[in-house]
Every structure is written in C-alpha cells, then in structure tokens.
C-alpha cells in the first residue's frame, strides 16, 4: 500500500479452520493426557478411600464382634459364678442348720444327762455309720455328677455305661442296699455283746439311718437338677423338728430311748410328706427293679462304697478303741469334742456338693484352667477357715468347752486342739475327695483309703500296747489325715494332667 500500512483481507472459513486446527489439536493433545491422569488419580483416590472405608468398617465390625463376644463370655461367667454361689448358699444353710441341730442334741445329752448317755449315742452312730456308708456306695455324688457320655469313652466297661443308667436304677438299688444295711446293723446289735440299752439305741439309730439313706438319694436327684433349695428345706425340717422332739422328750423323761424314737419318727414324716412329693415333680424320678442294671451299678460303685466305709472307720476306730479300753464315759467326752468339728465338715460338704457338678463338667470338657481355678478358690477358702478355727481353739479352748458343755469337758483342751489339727487336714483331703469322685477316680481313692486305715490301725494298736491314754486317739487321727491328704493331692494332680492330655488329643 502507498501509505505503508498493510491491509488485512478477510479470510475464508477454510483458511480460518486451517489456522485454528493446529491450536485445537495442541489443546486436545495437552488436555487428553492431563484429563487421563486426573481421572486415573481420582479413581485411585476413590479406590483407596473405599478400601480404607471398607477396612475401617471391617475393623469396627471385628472390634464390635469382639466386644460382644467378650460381653457374652463375661455375662456367662457372671451367671455361672452367681449360680454356683446361689447353690452353695442354699447347701450351706441347710447343712449348717442340720449339723447345728444334731450337735445341739449332743449338748442336751451333755447338759441334762451324763457323759455315759453321750457315749451310748455316739457308739450307736459309730457302729452304724460304716455299714450305711458302705451300702450307700456314694450314689448321691455319682447321680448328681452324671453327665452325657463323652465320645472318648468307647470302652463298654468305662464311665459311658454308668452314665446311661436311668435314675430309677439308682433309687431301686438304694432301697435294696439300705434294707441290707438295716439287717447288718441289727446283727451287730444282737451279736456284739452289748448291753440292752446300747442294743436298743443301735436299733433305733439304724431305723433313722435307713430313712436318711432314702432321703440322700432324693437329694442327689435334686442336686443333679440344681434344686438345692429343696434339699436345704428338707434338712431344715429334719434338723429342727428332730432336735425339738428329741430334746423335749429327753428333758421330760430323762431317758435316751424314747427320745430316739421321736427322732426317727420325725425323719420318716419329712421323707413321706416333703421329699418324695417334690422328687416326683421332676420328670424321670421313679424306681426300677431291673436286677441286671443293679449289678452293673454295683460293679462300678462298690469301690466308692468301700472308700466311704474306710473313711468312716478312720474317724470311728478311735471311738471303738476308747469304748473298749476306757469305757463309754470317756467315749462321751471324746465324741463331744469331735462333734464340735462337725461344723467344719458341714461347710466342706456344702462346698463339695455344690461344686461337684461343675467339677464334673470341667473335667469332661477337658477345661484344665477352669478346673484348677475352681479348686484353688475352694482350697484357699478352706485353708483360711481352718486357720481361724485352730487359732480360736488354742486361745479360747477351755472357756469354749465350758460354755458348750460344762466344766468337766474343759479338762480335755489338749485333746481338743489336736482334734482340730486333724480335722483341718481332713477338710482339705475331703475336698480333694469330692473332686476325685467327680472325675470318676473310684478305685484310686479306695487304695489310698486302705493305706490310711492301715496307718490308723497300726498307731491305735501301738497306743493300746504302750497305754498312752485317750489323747493318742487324736494323734492317730492327725497321722491318718496327713496320709489321706498327700495321697488325694497326688491323685488329683494326676487326674488334672489326664484332663489336659485328653483335650490335646481333641477327645
């Protein structure tokens, strides 16, 4: 142009499109990778966020499940502990009141009668107790701890067949065995060369023991179904009413035989009016007269009957020794001192009876930790109580005996202290015995008890030879209970190891 300025001619659409195409392509080429990277990163972040969300959700769910399971376990353990405490409370109440009433009968004889009457009553109990404990075969404990057969018990001669026997077999067998014990006790009374007064006392105590044996198997049935309140009620009725009737008749007449008649009648009424009607409320209670099943039960349970007879002889051999050498009056003093220890025996029985079903379940399931924990708690409880009892006897033995009986009994404080030592050791051994029964270690207990009886007889025989006096009866009990404790502890430790071994095998 003349003026030097260039003129921009208008371009066609094709030219504009041609010019814009490279720029558009460049933008697309730049935008596409950027957009792909952005989308990819966004997807990755979304996936990671989803993964983190899912992981956190799973963790929260796992934690929630764990908390729920932990709460369920805690609630289950709490219920189990509360249930065992409730069962123990009922059993303890019944046994303590019953034992207190039985001891109160002895106090009535000591305060309103003579030591000779105490000795006659004690001798009748000492002669009949081993017979009935033999023929009872500890069926109550075996029935109460009956569980479903475990798959490891494939041997037809093992525990499996015992668990499959019906309740009626136990009841029918107990009736027959009690009648057998009645006949044996009557023969002892007639052929023992005792005075007429002692024979009459033995006959009446035998009748009462027969009634008690039937009550005992009913208690086992209730115990299996954890109806310990019914057992406690029965014991309360038998204990309180028998004491009231016995005491009233003895104070009124001053004679032992009429008082024992009232004692036996009260027990019979409680059995007929309270125990049997309530036993029938639970489905399955009855009587089976199948002698073949009785034979099976006898084969399995006779070691436990023998063990209980030997255990009874362990406490009664000193009584036979004192009655034979020193007379029924000295026996009265010794028996009165021994009966103070029945309070501890009653508590041990309550603990053992309440815990036996739980011990059997723990052993059958192979729960070693639970078994050890339960046994350890009971041992500490018994050990603490025994220590306090021994301390009280050492510090206040004479005033205690004077208060309970009269001043003539206070002269036997040294014997009382040694009886307390023997009883304290025996309490722990008895607890081990409950655990071994729940584990079905019948034969082993029999062998240990046989050794203990041998030690007791040997010591008693030496005491007679060297004329050591009645205090040696207490020394003999200490030695025997030490052997019993060591043997039972060894057997229990072996049983716990077996329990762990079975769990490792998965059976």
Tab-separated table of C-alpha atoms in Angstrom:
chain	number	residue	atom	x	y	z
A	1	UNK	CA	0.000	0.000	0.000
A	2	UNK	CA	1.072	3.547	-0.604
A	3	UNK	CA	0.696	4.654	2.986
A	4	UNK	CA	2.853	1.714	4.195
A	5	UNK	CA	0.067	0.103	6.120
A	6	UNK	CA	-0.865	-3.443	5.339
A	7	UNK	CA	-4.467	-4.299	4.843
A	8	UNK	CA	-5.873	-7.470	6.388
A	9	UNK	CA	-8.017	-9.042	3.835
A	10	UNK	CA	-10.863	-11.111	5.078
A	11	UNK	CA	-10.116	-14.828	5.172
A	12	UNK	CA	-12.308	-17.596	4.100
A	13	UNK	CA	-13.781	-20.117	6.536
A	14	UNK	CA	-11.458	-22.803	5.228
A	15	UNK	CA	-8.459	-20.650	5.961
A	16	UNK	CA	-9.751	-19.873	9.458
A	17	UNK	CA	-10.386	-23.549	10.117
A	18	UNK	CA	-6.948	-24.424	8.786
A	19	UNK	CA	-5.354	-21.920	11.128
A	20	UNK	CA	-7.361	-22.985	14.164
A	21	UNK	CA	-6.805	-26.723	13.660
A	22	UNK	CA	-3.219	-26.885	14.945
A	23	UNK	CA	-4.101	-24.906	18.060
A	24	UNK	CA	-7.142	-27.115	18.722
A	25	UNK	CA	-5.096	-30.252	18.183
A	26	UNK	CA	-2.414	-28.985	20.510
A	27	UNK	CA	-5.021	-28.214	23.182
A	28	UNK	CA	-6.575	-31.666	22.731
A	29	UNK	CA	-3.166	-33.323	22.892
A	30	UNK	CA	-2.388	-31.416	26.066
A	31	UNK	CA	-5.843	-31.875	27.621
A	32	UNK	CA	-6.194	-35.621	26.951
A	33	UNK	CA	-3.152	-36.824	28.987
A	34	UNK	CA	-3.906	-34.352	31.747
A	35	UNK	CA	-7.517	-35.436	31.900
A	36	UNK	CA	-6.495	-39.135	31.863
A	37	UNK	CA	-4.023	-38.577	34.653
A	38	UNK	CA	-6.601	-36.616	36.625
A	39	UNK	CA	-9.266	-39.276	36.135
A	40	UNK	CA	-6.810	-42.047	36.999
A	41	UNK	CA	-5.688	-40.297	40.170
A	42	UNK	CA	-9.286	-39.604	41.096
A	43	UNK	CA	-10.170	-43.264	40.589
A	44	UNK	CA	-7.145	-44.332	42.648
A	45	UNK	CA	-8.095	-41.948	45.420
A	46	UNK	CA	-11.668	-43.208	45.298
A	47	UNK	CA	-10.477	-46.830	45.403
A	48	UNK	CA	-8.128	-46.077	48.280
A	49	UNK	CA	-10.876	-44.211	50.096
A	50	UNK	CA	-13.256	-47.134	49.518
A	51	UNK	CA	-10.572	-49.575	50.674
A	52	UNK	CA	-9.871	-47.509	53.774
A	53	UNK	CA	-13.589	-47.221	54.443
A	54	UNK	CA	-14.088	-50.966	53.992
A	55	UNK	CA	-11.033	-51.728	56.154
A	56	UNK	CA	-12.212	-49.384	58.898
A	57	UNK	CA	-15.702	-50.833	58.670
A	58	UNK	CA	-14.307	-54.352	58.950
A	59	UNK	CA	-12.113	-53.326	61.881
A	60	UNK	CA	-15.051	-51.685	63.627
A	61	UNK	CA	-17.154	-54.769	62.953
A	62	UNK	CA	-14.389	-57.033	64.281
A	63	UNK	CA	-13.983	-54.855	67.352
A	64	UNK	CA	-17.731	-54.801	67.842
A	65	UNK	CA	-17.930	-58.593	67.475
A	66	UNK	CA	-15.017	-58.980	69.890
A	67	UNK	CA	-16.693	-56.674	72.400
A	68	UNK	CA	-19.972	-58.543	72.013
A	69	UNK	CA	-18.238	-61.918	72.429
A	70	UNK	CA	-16.302	-60.598	75.431
A	71	UNK	CA	-19.501	-59.283	76.987
A	72	UNK	CA	-21.255	-62.591	76.328
A	73	UNK	CA	-18.370	-64.504	77.931
A	74	UNK	CA	-18.356	-62.125	80.885
A	75	UNK	CA	-22.121	-62.436	81.292
A	76	UNK	CA	-21.901	-66.233	81.029
A	77	UNK	CA	-19.096	-66.386	83.587
A	78	UNK	CA	-21.022	-63.994	85.833
A	79	UNK	CA	-24.150	-66.140	85.593
A	80	UNK	CA	-22.141	-69.303	86.264
A	81	UNK	CA	-20.488	-67.717	89.284
A	82	UNK	CA	-23.800	-66.399	90.581
A	83	UNK	CA	-25.434	-69.793	90.023
A	84	UNK	CA	-22.672	-71.613	91.896
A	85	UNK	CA	-22.818	-69.050	94.708
A	86	UNK	CA	-26.581	-69.477	94.966
A	87	UNK	CA	-26.308	-73.270	95.050
A	88	UNK	CA	-23.577	-73.067	97.659
A	89	UNK	CA	-25.649	-70.668	99.776
A	90	UNK	CA	-28.651	-72.990	99.881
A	91	UNK	CA	-26.499	-76.044	100.549
A	92	UNK	CA	-24.561	-74.251	103.267
A	93	UNK	CA	-27.704	-73.015	105.009
A	94	UNK	CA	-29.283	-76.462	105.026
A	95	UNK	CA	-26.164	-78.305	106.133
A	96	UNK	CA	-25.174	-75.781	108.801
A	97	UNK	CA	-28.612	-75.723	110.410
A	98	UNK	CA	-28.890	-79.511	110.230
A	99	UNK	CA	-25.441	-80.054	111.752
A	100	UNK	CA	-26.139	-77.441	114.422
A	101	UNK	CA	-29.330	-79.259	115.382
A	102	UNK	CA	-27.531	-82.612	115.517
A	103	UNK	CA	-24.837	-81.093	117.685
A	104	UNK	CA	-27.486	-79.432	119.873
A	105	UNK	CA	-28.891	-82.896	120.583
A	106	UNK	CA	-25.477	-83.864	121.926
A	107	UNK	CA	-25.417	-80.690	124.026
A	108	UNK	CA	-28.803	-81.623	125.517
A	109	UNK	CA	-27.415	-85.035	126.458
A	110	UNK	CA	-24.299	-83.440	127.987
A	111	UNK	CA	-26.121	-80.740	129.976
A	112	UNK	CA	-29.236	-82.635	131.089
A	113	UNK	CA	-27.808	-86.159	131.169
A	114	UNK	CA	-24.472	-87.826	131.694
A	115	UNK	CA	-21.333	-88.432	129.609
A	116	UNK	CA	-22.372	-92.100	129.513
A	117	UNK	CA	-25.556	-91.241	127.563
A	118	UNK	CA	-23.409	-89.205	125.190
A	119	UNK	CA	-21.135	-92.227	124.826
A	120	UNK	CA	-24.021	-94.645	124.127
A	121	UNK	CA	-25.490	-92.369	121.475
A	122	UNK	CA	-22.051	-91.863	119.901
A	123	UNK	CA	-21.315	-95.598	119.938
A	124	UNK	CA	-24.609	-96.341	118.157
A	125	UNK	CA	-23.714	-93.800	115.474
A	126	UNK	CA	-20.143	-95.121	115.207
A	127	UNK	CA	-21.280	-98.723	114.718
A	128	UNK	CA	-23.950	-97.996	112.106
A	129	UNK	CA	-22.155	-95.286	110.095
A	130	UNK	CA	-19.586	-97.532	108.323
A	131	UNK	CA	-22.297	-100.024	107.364
A	132	UNK	CA	-24.548	-97.413	105.775
A	133	UNK	CA	-21.708	-95.585	104.078
A	134	UNK	CA	-20.636	-98.883	102.525
A	135	UNK	CA	-24.123	-99.728	101.252
A	136	UNK	CA	-24.807	-96.162	100.111
A	137	UNK	CA	-21.943	-96.538	97.585
A	138	UNK	CA	-21.825	-92.727	97.383
A	139	UNK	CA	-24.692	-92.903	94.903
A	140	UNK	CA	-25.743	-89.356	95.696
A	141	UNK	CA	-22.495	-87.889	94.391
A	142	UNK	CA	-22.420	-90.222	91.388
A	143	UNK	CA	-26.028	-89.415	90.449
A	144	UNK	CA	-25.540	-85.674	90.965
A	145	UNK	CA	-22.432	-85.561	88.741
A	146	UNK	CA	-23.902	-87.715	85.987
A	147	UNK	CA	-23.179	-86.182	82.559
A	148	UNK	CA	-23.706	-87.190	78.957
A	149	UNK	CA	-21.210	-89.863	77.850
A	150	UNK	CA	-18.119	-88.390	76.203
A	151	UNK	CA	-17.009	-89.677	72.803
A	152	UNK	CA	-13.637	-90.675	74.221
A	153	UNK	CA	-15.339	-93.260	76.434
A	154	UNK	CA	-15.750	-96.011	73.854
A	155	UNK	CA	-14.892	-98.871	76.190
A	156	UNK	CA	-18.189	-100.531	77.271
A	157	UNK	CA	-16.668	-101.119	80.698
A	158	UNK	CA	-15.862	-97.447	81.245
A	159	UNK	CA	-17.807	-94.494	82.508
A	160	UNK	CA	-20.144	-94.482	79.476
A	161	UNK	CA	-22.333	-97.339	80.686
A	162	UNK	CA	-22.556	-95.836	84.162
A	163	UNK	CA	-23.870	-92.550	82.751
A	164	UNK	CA	-26.501	-94.334	80.662
A	165	UNK	CA	-28.194	-95.970	83.656
A	166	UNK	CA	-31.580	-94.477	84.491
A	167	UNK	CA	-32.439	-92.654	87.701
A	168	UNK	CA	-34.835	-95.438	88.679
A	169	UNK	CA	-31.889	-97.829	88.816
A	170	UNK	CA	-30.184	-95.649	91.398
A	171	UNK	CA	-33.339	-95.328	93.518
A	172	UNK	CA	-34.197	-99.026	93.420
A	173	UNK	CA	-30.648	-100.035	94.203
A	174	UNK	CA	-30.551	-97.620	97.152
A	175	UNK	CA	-33.737	-99.119	98.629
A	176	UNK	CA	-32.320	-102.640	98.469
A	177	UNK	CA	-28.895	-101.623	99.793
A	178	UNK	CA	-30.475	-99.711	102.693
A	179	UNK	CA	-32.524	-102.736	103.712
A	180	UNK	CA	-29.326	-104.796	103.596
A	181	UNK	CA	-27.605	-102.272	105.861
A	182	UNK	CA	-30.557	-102.460	108.244
A	183	UNK	CA	-30.157	-106.225	108.604
A	184	UNK	CA	-26.372	-105.997	109.070
A	185	UNK	CA	-26.732	-103.334	111.773
A	186	UNK	CA	-29.329	-105.392	113.624
A	187	UNK	CA	-26.964	-108.372	113.567
A	188	UNK	CA	-24.200	-106.181	115.003
A	189	UNK	CA	-26.506	-105.098	117.811
A	190	UNK	CA	-27.563	-108.653	118.660
A	191	UNK	CA	-24.192	-110.385	118.239
A	192	UNK	CA	-21.926	-107.631	119.554
A	193	UNK	CA	-22.320	-108.474	123.216
A	194	UNK	CA	-23.570	-105.004	124.124
A	195	UNK	CA	-25.885	-104.093	126.972
A	196	UNK	CA	-29.640	-103.869	126.436
A	197	UNK	CA	-29.504	-100.061	126.482
A	198	UNK	CA	-26.831	-99.967	123.776
A	199	UNK	CA	-28.690	-102.561	121.650
A	200	UNK	CA	-31.924	-100.532	121.746
A	201	UNK	CA	-30.027	-97.386	120.804
A	202	UNK	CA	-28.371	-99.182	117.871
A	203	UNK	CA	-31.733	-100.461	116.585
A	204	UNK	CA	-33.356	-97.008	116.684
A	205	UNK	CA	-30.371	-95.258	115.120
A	206	UNK	CA	-30.396	-97.948	112.413
A	207	UNK	CA	-34.033	-97.166	111.576
A	208	UNK	CA	-33.216	-93.462	111.354
A	209	UNK	CA	-30.201	-94.178	109.131
A	210	UNK	CA	-32.352	-96.233	106.750
A	211	UNK	CA	-34.737	-93.310	106.337
A	212	UNK	CA	-31.794	-90.954	105.863
A	213	UNK	CA	-30.380	-93.182	103.107
A	214	UNK	CA	-33.592	-92.801	101.074
A	215	UNK	CA	-33.536	-89.040	101.645
A	216	UNK	CA	-29.927	-88.989	100.477
A	217	UNK	CA	-30.649	-90.416	97.019
A	218	UNK	CA	-33.511	-87.931	96.640
A	219	UNK	CA	-31.039	-85.157	97.433
A	220	UNK	CA	-28.764	-86.486	94.696
A	221	UNK	CA	-31.647	-86.265	92.212
A	222	UNK	CA	-32.337	-82.683	93.256
A	223	UNK	CA	-28.646	-81.837	93.176
A	224	UNK	CA	-28.345	-83.032	89.579
A	225	UNK	CA	-31.121	-80.596	88.627
A	226	UNK	CA	-29.659	-77.896	90.909
A	227	UNK	CA	-32.696	-77.835	93.204
A	228	UNK	CA	-30.577	-77.174	96.256
A	229	UNK	CA	-33.316	-75.119	97.871
A	230	UNK	CA	-35.426	-78.252	98.220
A	231	UNK	CA	-32.529	-80.116	99.810
A	232	UNK	CA	-31.941	-77.234	102.201
A	233	UNK	CA	-35.613	-77.161	103.154
A	234	UNK	CA	-35.613	-80.891	103.840
A	235	UNK	CA	-32.507	-80.613	106.003
A	236	UNK	CA	-34.024	-77.701	107.898
A	237	UNK	CA	-37.207	-79.643	108.590
A	238	UNK	CA	-35.369	-82.800	109.646
A	239	UNK	CA	-32.850	-80.944	111.770
A	240	UNK	CA	-35.107	-78.503	113.598
A	241	UNK	CA	-38.052	-80.813	114.290
A	242	UNK	CA	-35.893	-83.788	115.281
A	243	UNK	CA	-33.985	-81.592	117.739
A	244	UNK	CA	-37.176	-80.147	119.235
A	245	UNK	CA	-38.816	-83.554	119.621
A	246	UNK	CA	-35.641	-85.291	120.836
A	247	UNK	CA	-34.797	-82.524	123.318
A	248	UNK	CA	-38.324	-82.234	124.684
A	249	UNK	CA	-38.675	-85.972	125.247
A	250	UNK	CA	-35.222	-86.335	126.813
A	251	UNK	CA	-35.646	-83.378	129.175
A	252	UNK	CA	-39.112	-84.593	130.143
A	253	UNK	CA	-38.311	-88.300	130.622
A	254	UNK	CA	-34.563	-88.258	131.211
A	255	UNK	CA	-34.242	-91.384	129.044
A	256	UNK	CA	-32.388	-91.787	125.751
A	257	UNK	CA	-34.513	-94.496	124.104
A	258	UNK	CA	-37.873	-92.602	123.955
A	259	UNK	CA	-36.015	-89.570	122.605
A	260	UNK	CA	-34.519	-91.688	119.796
A	261	UNK	CA	-37.995	-92.988	118.899
A	262	UNK	CA	-39.232	-89.434	118.356
A	263	UNK	CA	-36.055	-88.682	116.408
A	264	UNK	CA	-36.713	-91.492	113.906
A	265	UNK	CA	-40.431	-90.697	113.529
A	266	UNK	CA	-39.711	-87.081	112.573
A	267	UNK	CA	-37.330	-88.191	109.817
A	268	UNK	CA	-39.922	-90.599	108.432
A	269	UNK	CA	-42.588	-87.882	108.285
A	270	UNK	CA	-40.278	-85.477	106.449
A	271	UNK	CA	-39.463	-88.164	103.867
A	272	UNK	CA	-43.112	-89.034	103.225
A	273	UNK	CA	-44.619	-85.546	103.338
A	274	UNK	CA	-41.863	-83.385	101.843
A	275	UNK	CA	-39.099	-85.251	99.993
A	276	UNK	CA	-40.927	-87.828	97.890
A	277	UNK	CA	-43.721	-85.492	96.650
A	278	UNK	CA	-41.170	-82.929	95.449
A	279	UNK	CA	-38.919	-85.543	93.885
A	280	UNK	CA	-41.818	-86.649	91.678
A	281	UNK	CA	-42.252	-83.113	90.342
A	282	UNK	CA	-39.131	-83.581	88.215
A	283	UNK	CA	-39.806	-85.834	85.252
A	284	UNK	CA	-37.846	-89.070	85.311
A	285	UNK	CA	-37.920	-89.889	89.014
A	286	UNK	CA	-39.064	-93.405	89.819
A	287	UNK	CA	-37.960	-96.868	90.855
A	288	UNK	CA	-36.515	-99.541	88.583
A	289	UNK	CA	-36.437	-103.145	89.758
A	290	UNK	CA	-34.147	-104.443	86.988
A	291	UNK	CA	-31.590	-106.517	88.848
A	292	UNK	CA	-29.255	-106.657	85.835
A	293	UNK	CA	-28.854	-102.876	85.969
A	294	UNK	CA	-28.306	-103.084	89.725
A	295	UNK	CA	-25.464	-105.486	89.043
A	296	UNK	CA	-23.900	-103.045	86.589
A	297	UNK	CA	-24.223	-100.225	89.094
A	298	UNK	CA	-22.718	-102.360	91.856
A	299	UNK	CA	-19.687	-103.241	89.721
A	300	UNK	CA	-18.962	-99.582	89.080
A	301	UNK	CA	-19.773	-98.136	92.511
A	302	UNK	CA	-18.599	-100.675	95.063
A	303	UNK	CA	-15.116	-99.075	95.293
A	304	UNK	CA	-16.736	-95.814	96.372
A	305	UNK	CA	-18.796	-97.616	98.997
A	306	UNK	CA	-15.637	-99.262	100.272
A	307	UNK	CA	-13.851	-95.906	100.291
A	308	UNK	CA	-16.608	-94.260	102.320
A	309	UNK	CA	-16.695	-97.168	104.752
A	310	UNK	CA	-12.937	-96.877	105.241
A	311	UNK	CA	-13.224	-93.098	105.687
A	312	UNK	CA	-15.895	-93.681	108.323
A	313	UNK	CA	-13.725	-96.260	110.039
A	314	UNK	CA	-10.886	-93.744	110.076
A	315	UNK	CA	-12.923	-91.466	112.349
A	316	UNK	CA	-14.632	-94.264	114.287
A	317	UNK	CA	-11.729	-96.630	115.034
A	318	UNK	CA	-10.572	-94.287	117.838
A	319	UNK	CA	-14.104	-94.442	119.246
A	320	UNK	CA	-14.074	-98.245	119.247
A	321	UNK	CA	-10.661	-98.133	120.899
A	322	UNK	CA	-11.787	-95.710	123.647
A	323	UNK	CA	-15.063	-97.558	124.291
A	324	UNK	CA	-13.301	-100.916	124.551
A	325	UNK	CA	-10.357	-99.773	126.705
A	326	UNK	CA	-11.678	-96.834	128.742
A	327	UNK	CA	-15.495	-97.216	128.679
A	328	UNK	CA	-18.477	-95.250	127.357
A	329	UNK	CA	-17.956	-92.302	129.709
A	330	UNK	CA	-14.552	-91.464	128.201
A	331	UNK	CA	-16.075	-92.069	124.793
A	332	UNK	CA	-18.686	-89.448	125.663
A	333	UNK	CA	-16.008	-86.828	126.306
A	334	UNK	CA	-14.094	-87.689	123.126
A	335	UNK	CA	-17.240	-87.697	120.966
A	336	UNK	CA	-18.392	-84.350	122.320
A	337	UNK	CA	-15.041	-82.807	121.382
A	338	UNK	CA	-15.113	-84.427	117.945
A	339	UNK	CA	-18.599	-83.160	117.235
A	340	UNK	CA	-17.523	-79.529	117.525
A	341	UNK	CA	-15.523	-80.155	114.340
A	342	UNK	CA	-18.698	-81.214	112.535
A	343	UNK	CA	-19.349	-77.540	111.818
A	344	UNK	CA	-16.306	-77.507	109.556
A	345	UNK	CA	-17.249	-80.827	107.994
A	346	UNK	CA	-20.680	-79.403	107.210
A	347	UNK	CA	-19.195	-76.420	105.404
A	348	UNK	CA	-16.862	-78.689	103.439
A	349	UNK	CA	-19.797	-80.879	102.438
A	350	UNK	CA	-21.744	-77.841	101.279
A	351	UNK	CA	-18.818	-76.615	99.175
A	352	UNK	CA	-18.121	-80.047	97.710
A	353	UNK	CA	-21.752	-80.898	96.945
A	354	UNK	CA	-22.356	-77.535	95.278
A	355	UNK	CA	-19.185	-77.658	93.180
A	356	UNK	CA	-19.253	-81.363	92.222
A	357	UNK	CA	-21.488	-80.997	89.125
A	358	UNK	CA	-19.353	-78.088	87.887
A	359	UNK	CA	-16.127	-80.037	88.509
A	360	UNK	CA	-17.527	-82.999	86.561
A	361	UNK	CA	-18.422	-80.764	83.601
A	362	UNK	CA	-14.995	-79.103	83.574
A	363	UNK	CA	-13.234	-82.448	83.717
A	364	UNK	CA	-15.424	-83.980	80.989
A	365	UNK	CA	-14.795	-80.994	78.691
A	366	UNK	CA	-11.031	-81.010	79.346
A	367	UNK	CA	-11.019	-77.464	80.752
A	368	UNK	CA	-7.839	-77.670	82.830
A	369	UNK	CA	-7.613	-73.949	83.581
A	370	UNK	CA	-11.202	-73.733	84.768
A	371	UNK	CA	-10.768	-76.846	86.902
A	372	UNK	CA	-7.597	-75.565	88.579
A	373	UNK	CA	-9.135	-72.140	89.157
A	374	UNK	CA	-12.210	-73.591	90.861
A	375	UNK	CA	-10.216	-75.983	93.049
A	376	UNK	CA	-7.746	-73.272	94.025
A	377	UNK	CA	-10.540	-70.976	95.178
A	378	UNK	CA	-12.050	-73.698	97.345
A	379	UNK	CA	-8.690	-74.664	98.862
A	380	UNK	CA	-7.922	-71.077	99.852
A	381	UNK	CA	-11.365	-70.742	101.402
A	382	UNK	CA	-10.942	-73.928	103.421
A	383	UNK	CA	-7.376	-73.103	104.439
A	384	UNK	CA	-8.333	-69.682	105.778
A	385	UNK	CA	-11.277	-71.048	107.728
A	386	UNK	CA	-9.200	-73.872	109.215
A	387	UNK	CA	-6.524	-71.437	110.377
A	388	UNK	CA	-9.080	-69.236	112.140
A	389	UNK	CA	-10.692	-72.273	113.762
A	390	UNK	CA	-7.367	-73.559	115.079
A	391	UNK	CA	-6.458	-70.112	116.401
A	392	UNK	CA	-9.771	-69.865	118.277
A	393	UNK	CA	-9.317	-73.312	119.849
A	394	UNK	CA	-5.763	-72.540	121.009
A	395	UNK	CA	-6.667	-69.166	122.517
A	396	UNK	CA	-10.096	-69.939	123.987
A	397	UNK	CA	-10.410	-73.723	124.182
A	398	UNK	CA	-11.315	-74.067	127.867
A	399	UNK	CA	-13.932	-71.280	128.001
A	400	UNK	CA	-15.443	-72.586	124.779
A	401	UNK	CA	-15.805	-76.154	126.084
A	402	UNK	CA	-17.225	-74.913	129.385
A	403	UNK	CA	-19.768	-72.793	127.550
A	404	UNK	CA	-20.778	-75.514	125.110
A	405	UNK	CA	-20.915	-78.412	127.580
A	406	UNK	CA	-19.742	-77.984	131.186
A	407	UNK	CA	-16.570	-77.564	133.225
A	408	UNK	CA	-15.690	-81.274	133.170
A	409	UNK	CA	-15.146	-81.137	129.387
A	410	UNK	CA	-12.692	-78.221	129.693
A	411	UNK	CA	-10.084	-80.585	131.155
A	412	UNK	CA	-9.654	-82.080	127.663
A	413	UNK	CA	-8.392	-78.907	125.968
A	414	UNK	CA	-5.150	-80.504	124.707
A	415	UNK	CA	-7.079	-83.293	123.025
A	416	UNK	CA	-9.440	-80.692	121.587
A	417	UNK	CA	-6.527	-78.814	119.974
A	418	UNK	CA	-5.102	-81.966	118.352
A	419	UNK	CA	-8.563	-82.948	117.108
A	420	UNK	CA	-8.781	-79.509	115.485
A	421	UNK	CA	-5.425	-80.025	113.744
A	422	UNK	CA	-6.533	-83.424	112.454
A	423	UNK	CA	-9.863	-82.023	111.256
A	424	UNK	CA	-8.219	-79.113	109.431
A	425	UNK	CA	-6.059	-81.510	107.433
A	426	UNK	CA	-9.050	-83.755	106.842
A	427	UNK	CA	-11.117	-80.881	105.431
A	428	UNK	CA	-8.686	-80.353	102.547
A	429	UNK	CA	-8.456	-84.099	101.932
A	430	UNK	CA	-12.262	-84.312	101.818
A	431	UNK	CA	-12.420	-81.561	99.214
A	432	UNK	CA	-9.931	-83.455	97.059
A	433	UNK	CA	-12.159	-86.488	97.508
A	434	UNK	CA	-15.163	-84.634	96.047
A	435	UNK	CA	-13.070	-83.643	93.023
A	436	UNK	CA	-11.822	-87.210	92.517
A	437	UNK	CA	-15.375	-88.552	92.712
A	438	UNK	CA	-16.469	-86.062	90.050
A	439	UNK	CA	-13.544	-87.278	87.906
A	440	UNK	CA	-14.683	-90.898	88.489
A	441	UNK	CA	-11.434	-91.964	90.185
A	442	UNK	CA	-13.082	-94.605	92.362
A	443	UNK	CA	-10.512	-97.363	92.517
A	444	UNK	CA	-7.610	-94.998	93.201
A	445	UNK	CA	-9.437	-93.465	96.160
A	446	UNK	CA	-10.095	-96.929	97.526
A	447	UNK	CA	-6.396	-97.808	97.509
A	448	UNK	CA	-5.405	-94.561	99.240
A	449	UNK	CA	-8.103	-95.009	101.886
A	450	UNK	CA	-6.927	-98.557	102.517
A	451	UNK	CA	-3.404	-97.297	103.224
A	452	UNK	CA	-4.786	-94.614	105.547
A	453	UNK	CA	-6.812	-97.161	107.508
A	454	UNK	CA	-3.712	-99.326	107.890
A	455	UNK	CA	-1.766	-96.383	109.346
A	456	UNK	CA	-4.602	-95.624	111.765
A	457	UNK	CA	-4.950	-99.209	112.972
A	458	UNK	CA	-1.195	-99.542	113.473
A	459	UNK	CA	-0.996	-96.361	115.534
A	460	UNK	CA	-4.053	-97.327	117.611
A	461	UNK	CA	-2.609	-100.768	118.295
A	462	UNK	CA	0.655	-99.208	119.486
A	463	UNK	CA	-1.311	-96.822	121.709
A	464	UNK	CA	-3.057	-99.738	123.409
A	465	UNK	CA	0.251	-101.534	123.957
A	466	UNK	CA	2.000	-98.521	125.476
A	467	UNK	CA	-1.119	-97.249	127.321
A	468	UNK	CA	-0.747	-93.711	126.038
A	469	UNK	CA	-4.219	-92.539	127.033
A	470	UNK	CA	-7.159	-91.159	125.075
A	471	UNK	CA	-5.140	-88.266	123.618
A	472	UNK	CA	-3.356	-90.778	121.385
A	473	UNK	CA	-6.651	-91.253	119.576
A	474	UNK	CA	-6.285	-87.638	118.427
A	475	UNK	CA	-2.635	-88.243	117.437
A	476	UNK	CA	-3.740	-91.211	115.351
A	477	UNK	CA	-6.266	-89.038	113.508
A	478	UNK	CA	-3.565	-86.469	112.698
A	479	UNK	CA	-1.274	-89.113	111.168
A	480	UNK	CA	-4.098	-90.709	109.179
A	481	UNK	CA	-5.348	-87.409	107.762
A	482	UNK	CA	-1.843	-86.385	106.677
A	483	UNK	CA	-1.529	-89.597	104.662
A	484	UNK	CA	-5.037	-89.062	103.247
A	485	UNK	CA	-4.200	-85.513	102.178
A	486	UNK	CA	-0.936	-86.449	100.457
A	487	UNK	CA	-2.478	-89.400	98.616
A	488	UNK	CA	-5.556	-87.456	97.466
A	489	UNK	CA	-3.452	-84.497	96.304
A	490	UNK	CA	-1.244	-86.800	94.232
A	491	UNK	CA	-4.263	-88.489	92.628
A	492	UNK	CA	-5.900	-85.151	91.851
A	493	UNK	CA	-2.745	-83.812	90.220
A	494	UNK	CA	-2.577	-86.925	88.071
A	495	UNK	CA	-6.250	-86.525	87.090
A	496	UNK	CA	-5.727	-82.900	86.053
A	497	UNK	CA	-2.816	-83.932	83.819
A	498	UNK	CA	-5.030	-86.587	82.257
A	499	UNK	CA	-7.695	-83.943	81.665
A	500	UNK	CA	-5.154	-81.775	79.780
A	501	UNK	CA	-3.908	-84.768	77.763
A	502	UNK	CA	-7.430	-85.640	76.629
A	503	UNK	CA	-8.005	-82.071	75.495
A	504	UNK	CA	-4.771	-82.111	73.469
A	505	UNK	CA	-5.963	-85.264	71.722
A	506	UNK	CA	-9.200	-83.482	70.860
A	507	UNK	CA	-11.366	-86.025	72.628
